[in-house]
mmCIF file of C-alpha atoms in Angstrom:
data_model
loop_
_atom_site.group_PDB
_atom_site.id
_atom_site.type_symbol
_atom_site.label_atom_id
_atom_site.label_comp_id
_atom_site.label_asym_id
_atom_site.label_seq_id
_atom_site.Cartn_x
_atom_site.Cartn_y
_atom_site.Cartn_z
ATOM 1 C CA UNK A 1 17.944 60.597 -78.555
ATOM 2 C CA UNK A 2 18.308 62.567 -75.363
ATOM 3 C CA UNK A 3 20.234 61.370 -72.358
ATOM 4 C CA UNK A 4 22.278 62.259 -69.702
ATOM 5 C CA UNK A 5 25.917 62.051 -68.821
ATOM 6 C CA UNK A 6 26.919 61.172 -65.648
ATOM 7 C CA UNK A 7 28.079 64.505 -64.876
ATOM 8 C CA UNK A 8 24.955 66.108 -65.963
ATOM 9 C CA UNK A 9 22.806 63.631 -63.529
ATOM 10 C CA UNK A 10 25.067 64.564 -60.583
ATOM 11 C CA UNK A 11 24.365 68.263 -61.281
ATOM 12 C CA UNK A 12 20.650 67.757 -61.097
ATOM 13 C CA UNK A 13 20.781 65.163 -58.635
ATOM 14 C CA UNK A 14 23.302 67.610 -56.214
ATOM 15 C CA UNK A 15 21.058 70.883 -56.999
ATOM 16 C CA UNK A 16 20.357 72.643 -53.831
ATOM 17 C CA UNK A 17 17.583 75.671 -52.780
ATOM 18 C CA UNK A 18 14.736 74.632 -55.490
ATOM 19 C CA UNK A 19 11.336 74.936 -54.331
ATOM 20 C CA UNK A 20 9.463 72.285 -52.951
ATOM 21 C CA UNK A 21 7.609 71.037 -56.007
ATOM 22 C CA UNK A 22 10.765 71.431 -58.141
ATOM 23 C CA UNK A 23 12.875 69.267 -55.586
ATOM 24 C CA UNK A 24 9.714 66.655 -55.535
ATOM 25 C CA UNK A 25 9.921 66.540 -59.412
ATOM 26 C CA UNK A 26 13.529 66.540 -59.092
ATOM 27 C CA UNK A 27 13.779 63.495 -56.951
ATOM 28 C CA UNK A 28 11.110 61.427 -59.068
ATOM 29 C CA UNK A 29 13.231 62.018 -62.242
ATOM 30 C CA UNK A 30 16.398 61.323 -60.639
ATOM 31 C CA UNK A 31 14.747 57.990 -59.330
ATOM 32 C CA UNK A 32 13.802 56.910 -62.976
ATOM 33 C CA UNK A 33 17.821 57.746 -64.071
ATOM 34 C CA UNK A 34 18.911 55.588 -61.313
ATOM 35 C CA UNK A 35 15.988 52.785 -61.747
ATOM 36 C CA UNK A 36 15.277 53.362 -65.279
ATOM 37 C CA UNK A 37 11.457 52.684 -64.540
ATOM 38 C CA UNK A 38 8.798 54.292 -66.786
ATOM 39 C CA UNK A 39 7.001 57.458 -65.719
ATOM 40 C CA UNK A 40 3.638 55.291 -65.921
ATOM 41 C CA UNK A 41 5.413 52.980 -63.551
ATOM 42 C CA UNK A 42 6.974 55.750 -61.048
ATOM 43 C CA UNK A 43 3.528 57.245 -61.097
ATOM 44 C CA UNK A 44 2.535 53.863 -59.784
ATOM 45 C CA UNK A 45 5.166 53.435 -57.332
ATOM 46 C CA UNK A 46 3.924 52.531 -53.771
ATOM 47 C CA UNK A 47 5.405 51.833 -50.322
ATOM 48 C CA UNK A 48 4.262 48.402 -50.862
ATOM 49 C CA UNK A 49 6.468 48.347 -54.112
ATOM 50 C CA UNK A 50 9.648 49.270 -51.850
ATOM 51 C CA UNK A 51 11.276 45.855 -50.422
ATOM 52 C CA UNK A 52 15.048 46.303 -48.588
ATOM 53 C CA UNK A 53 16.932 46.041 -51.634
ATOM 54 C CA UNK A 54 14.454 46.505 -54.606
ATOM 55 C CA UNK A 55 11.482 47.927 -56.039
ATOM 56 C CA UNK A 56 9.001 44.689 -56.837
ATOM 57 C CA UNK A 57 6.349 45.954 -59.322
ATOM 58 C CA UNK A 58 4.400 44.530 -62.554
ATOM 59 C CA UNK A 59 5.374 47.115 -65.238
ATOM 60 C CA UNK A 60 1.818 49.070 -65.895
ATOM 61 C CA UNK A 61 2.907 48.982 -69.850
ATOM 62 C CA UNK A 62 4.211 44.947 -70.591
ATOM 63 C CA UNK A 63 2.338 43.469 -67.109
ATOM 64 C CA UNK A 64 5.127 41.988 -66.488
ATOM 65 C CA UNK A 65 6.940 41.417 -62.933
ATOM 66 C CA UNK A 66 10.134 44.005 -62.427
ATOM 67 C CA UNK A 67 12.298 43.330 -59.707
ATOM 68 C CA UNK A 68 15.056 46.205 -59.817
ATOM 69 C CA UNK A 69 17.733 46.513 -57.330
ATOM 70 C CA UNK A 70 18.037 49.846 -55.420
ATOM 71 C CA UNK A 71 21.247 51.783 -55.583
ATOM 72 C CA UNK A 72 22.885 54.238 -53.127
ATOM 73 C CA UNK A 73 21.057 56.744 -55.231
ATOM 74 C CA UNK A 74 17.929 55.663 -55.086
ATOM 75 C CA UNK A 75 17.621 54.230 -51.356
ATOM 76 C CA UNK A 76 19.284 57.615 -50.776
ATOM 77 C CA UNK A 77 15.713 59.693 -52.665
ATOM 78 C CA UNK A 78 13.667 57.361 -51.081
ATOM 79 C CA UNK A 79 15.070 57.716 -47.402
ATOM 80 C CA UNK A 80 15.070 61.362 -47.981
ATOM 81 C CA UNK A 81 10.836 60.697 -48.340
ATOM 82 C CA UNK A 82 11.019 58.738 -45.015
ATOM 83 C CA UNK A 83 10.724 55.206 -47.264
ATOM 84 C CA UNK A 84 8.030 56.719 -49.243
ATOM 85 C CA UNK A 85 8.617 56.999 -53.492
ATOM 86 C CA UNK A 86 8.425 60.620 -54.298
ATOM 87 C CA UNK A 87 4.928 62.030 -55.040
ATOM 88 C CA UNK A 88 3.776 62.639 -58.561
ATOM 89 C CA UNK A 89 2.332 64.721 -60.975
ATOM 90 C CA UNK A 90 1.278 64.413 -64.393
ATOM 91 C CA UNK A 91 3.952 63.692 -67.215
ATOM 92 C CA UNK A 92 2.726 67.143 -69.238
ATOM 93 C CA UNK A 93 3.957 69.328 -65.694
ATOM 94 C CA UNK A 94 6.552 67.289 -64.625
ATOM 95 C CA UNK A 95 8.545 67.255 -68.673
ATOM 96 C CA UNK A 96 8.018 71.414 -67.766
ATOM 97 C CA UNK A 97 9.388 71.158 -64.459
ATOM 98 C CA UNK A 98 12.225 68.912 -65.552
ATOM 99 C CA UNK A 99 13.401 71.652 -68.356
ATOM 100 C CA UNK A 100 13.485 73.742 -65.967
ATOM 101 C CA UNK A 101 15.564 72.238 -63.497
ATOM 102 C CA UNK A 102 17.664 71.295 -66.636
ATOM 103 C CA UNK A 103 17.991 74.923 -67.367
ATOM 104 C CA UNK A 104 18.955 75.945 -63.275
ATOM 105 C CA UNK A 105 21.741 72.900 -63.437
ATOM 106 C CA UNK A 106 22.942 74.701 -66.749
ATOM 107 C CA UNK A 107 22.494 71.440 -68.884
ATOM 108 C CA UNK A 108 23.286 73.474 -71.877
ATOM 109 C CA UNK A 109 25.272 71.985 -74.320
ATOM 110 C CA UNK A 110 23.957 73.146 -77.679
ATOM 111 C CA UNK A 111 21.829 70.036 -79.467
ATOM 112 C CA UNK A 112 21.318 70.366 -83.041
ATOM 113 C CA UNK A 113 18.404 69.734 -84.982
ATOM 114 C CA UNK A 114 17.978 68.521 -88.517
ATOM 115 C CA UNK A 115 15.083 69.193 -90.561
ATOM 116 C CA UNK A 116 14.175 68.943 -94.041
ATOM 117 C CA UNK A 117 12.464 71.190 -96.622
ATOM 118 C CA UNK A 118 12.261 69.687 -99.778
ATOM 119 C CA UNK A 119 15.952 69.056 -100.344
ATOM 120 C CA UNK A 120 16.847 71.936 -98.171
ATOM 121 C CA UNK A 121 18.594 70.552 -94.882
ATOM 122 C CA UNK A 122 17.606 73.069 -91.969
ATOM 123 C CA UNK A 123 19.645 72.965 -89.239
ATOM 124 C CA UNK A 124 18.963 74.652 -85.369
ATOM 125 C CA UNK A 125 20.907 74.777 -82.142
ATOM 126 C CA UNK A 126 19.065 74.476 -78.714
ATOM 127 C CA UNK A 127 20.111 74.168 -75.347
ATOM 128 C CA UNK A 128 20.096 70.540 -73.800
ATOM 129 C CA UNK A 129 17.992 71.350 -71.151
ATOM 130 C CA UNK A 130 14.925 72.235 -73.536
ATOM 131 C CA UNK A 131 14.605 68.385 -74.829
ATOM 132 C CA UNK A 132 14.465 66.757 -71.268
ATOM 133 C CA UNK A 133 11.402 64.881 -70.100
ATOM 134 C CA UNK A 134 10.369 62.022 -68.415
ATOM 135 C CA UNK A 135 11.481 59.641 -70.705
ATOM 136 C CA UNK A 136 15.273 60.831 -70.497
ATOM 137 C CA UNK A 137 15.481 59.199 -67.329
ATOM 138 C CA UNK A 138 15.052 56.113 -68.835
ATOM 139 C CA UNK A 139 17.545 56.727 -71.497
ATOM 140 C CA UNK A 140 19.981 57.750 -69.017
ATOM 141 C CA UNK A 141 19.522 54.736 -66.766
ATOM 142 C CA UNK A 142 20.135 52.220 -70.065
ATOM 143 C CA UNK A 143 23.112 54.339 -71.569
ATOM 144 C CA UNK A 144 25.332 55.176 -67.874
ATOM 145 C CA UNK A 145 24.588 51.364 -66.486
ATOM 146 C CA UNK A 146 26.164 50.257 -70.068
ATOM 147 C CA UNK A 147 28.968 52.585 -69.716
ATOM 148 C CA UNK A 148 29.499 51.572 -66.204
ATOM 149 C CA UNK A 149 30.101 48.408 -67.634
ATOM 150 C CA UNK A 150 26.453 46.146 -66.740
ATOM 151 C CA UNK A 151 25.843 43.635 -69.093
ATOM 152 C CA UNK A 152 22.862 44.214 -71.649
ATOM 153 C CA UNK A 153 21.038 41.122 -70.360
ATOM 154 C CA UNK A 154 21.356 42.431 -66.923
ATOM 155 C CA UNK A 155 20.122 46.420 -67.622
ATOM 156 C CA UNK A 156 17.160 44.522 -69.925
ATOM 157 C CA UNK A 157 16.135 42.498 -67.312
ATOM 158 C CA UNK A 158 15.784 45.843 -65.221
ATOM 159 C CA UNK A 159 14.098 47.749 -67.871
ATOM 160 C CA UNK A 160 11.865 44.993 -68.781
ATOM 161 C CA UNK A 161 12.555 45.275 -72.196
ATOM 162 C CA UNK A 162 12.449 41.404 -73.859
ATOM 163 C CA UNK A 163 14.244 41.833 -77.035
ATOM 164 C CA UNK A 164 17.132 43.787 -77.887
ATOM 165 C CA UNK A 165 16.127 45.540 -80.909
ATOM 166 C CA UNK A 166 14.399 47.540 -78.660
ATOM 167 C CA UNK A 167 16.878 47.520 -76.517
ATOM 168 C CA UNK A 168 19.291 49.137 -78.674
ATOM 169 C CA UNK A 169 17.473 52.246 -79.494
ATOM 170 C CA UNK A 170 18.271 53.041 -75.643
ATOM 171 C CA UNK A 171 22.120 52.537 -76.575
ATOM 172 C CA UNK A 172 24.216 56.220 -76.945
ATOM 173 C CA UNK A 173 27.780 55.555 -76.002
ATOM 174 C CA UNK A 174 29.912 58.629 -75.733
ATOM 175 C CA UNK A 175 32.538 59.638 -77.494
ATOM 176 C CA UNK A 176 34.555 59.295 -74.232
ATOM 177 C CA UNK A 177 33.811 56.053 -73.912
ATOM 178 C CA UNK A 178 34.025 54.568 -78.045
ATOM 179 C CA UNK A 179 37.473 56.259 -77.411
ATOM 180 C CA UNK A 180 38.463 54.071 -74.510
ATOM 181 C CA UNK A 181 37.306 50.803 -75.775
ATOM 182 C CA UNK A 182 39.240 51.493 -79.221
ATOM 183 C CA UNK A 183 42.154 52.613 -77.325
ATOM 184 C CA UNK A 184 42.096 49.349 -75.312
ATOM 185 C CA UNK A 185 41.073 46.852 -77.904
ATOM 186 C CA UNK A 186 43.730 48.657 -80.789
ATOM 187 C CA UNK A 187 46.485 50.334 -79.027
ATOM 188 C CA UNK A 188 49.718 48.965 -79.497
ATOM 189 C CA UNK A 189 51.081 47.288 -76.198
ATOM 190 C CA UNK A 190 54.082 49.372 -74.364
ATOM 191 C CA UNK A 191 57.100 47.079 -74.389
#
């Protein structure tokens, strides 16, 4: 499961000098990382969606009410569109677009992938930046927000998602951080 790090958003997020439908696609998937709404539901994002301090919507999948908070982030992508939600285009062109603004922010780390033939395990490096799409955004919203230390009933709220096996399928911690919580829950104290 593909997501970003925090580092990686910031690089996309920061990128300068794309062209104008690359910085439109840019800013829709950037508002999904910091929203974590559904393409289906940024595709139906209005002005009449945008209240001061959250996005008030009925998720076009469940049908159920959202009410997510805005961030810096986000009010900062949608002040950029004078209030508006950034314009869309269909998921097929935008996943393209978003590989390759993946591929100008050098999100590169090598991702291996496992197949099977028979019994024979087949194994392939590709850059990062050639498994982003829409749905990343998503990911990335659920996984940072944890990391950043929301509560699960709080992110799920956002996301709309109602029970947590679900849920959890959204949940990559990184390394970084297992290390961290193992270092503070185990460590022996300095006396």
């Amino acid at each position: 499961m593909i997501y970003l790090t925090e580092n990686e958003l910031l690089k996309i997020y920061n990128l300068k000098g794309l062209s104008k439908s690359l910085e439109m696609v840019k800013d829709a998937f950037c508002l999904g990382c910091f929203t974590g709404l559904r393409f289906s539901d940024l595709s139906e994002l209005r002005l009449a969606n945008l209240k001061q301090n959250f996005i008030e919507l009925k998720s076009k999948k469940t049908r159920d009410f959202l009410g997510i908070p805005l961030n810096d982030y986000a009010k900062e992508i949608l002040k950029k569109h004078d209030g508006n939600p950034p314009m869309m285009i269909s998921n097929q062109k935008m996943n393209d677009y978003i590989k390759d603004i993946g591929e100008i922010a050098e999100i590169d780390n090598p991702i291996i992938l496992t197949k099977y033939q028979g019994a024979t395990k087949i194994e392939k490096s590709e850059p990062k930046y050639k498994f982003l799409s829409t749905h990343t955004a998503r990911r990335t919203f659920v996984t940072l927000s944890l990391e950043k230390g929301m509560r699960p009933e709080v992110v799920m709220s956002i996301t709309g998602h109602k029970d947590y096996a679900t849920f959890k399928k959204y949940i990559k911690l990184t390394e970084n951080v297992k290390l961290a919580e193992m270092n503070n829950a185990w460590n022996k104290p300095n006396v």
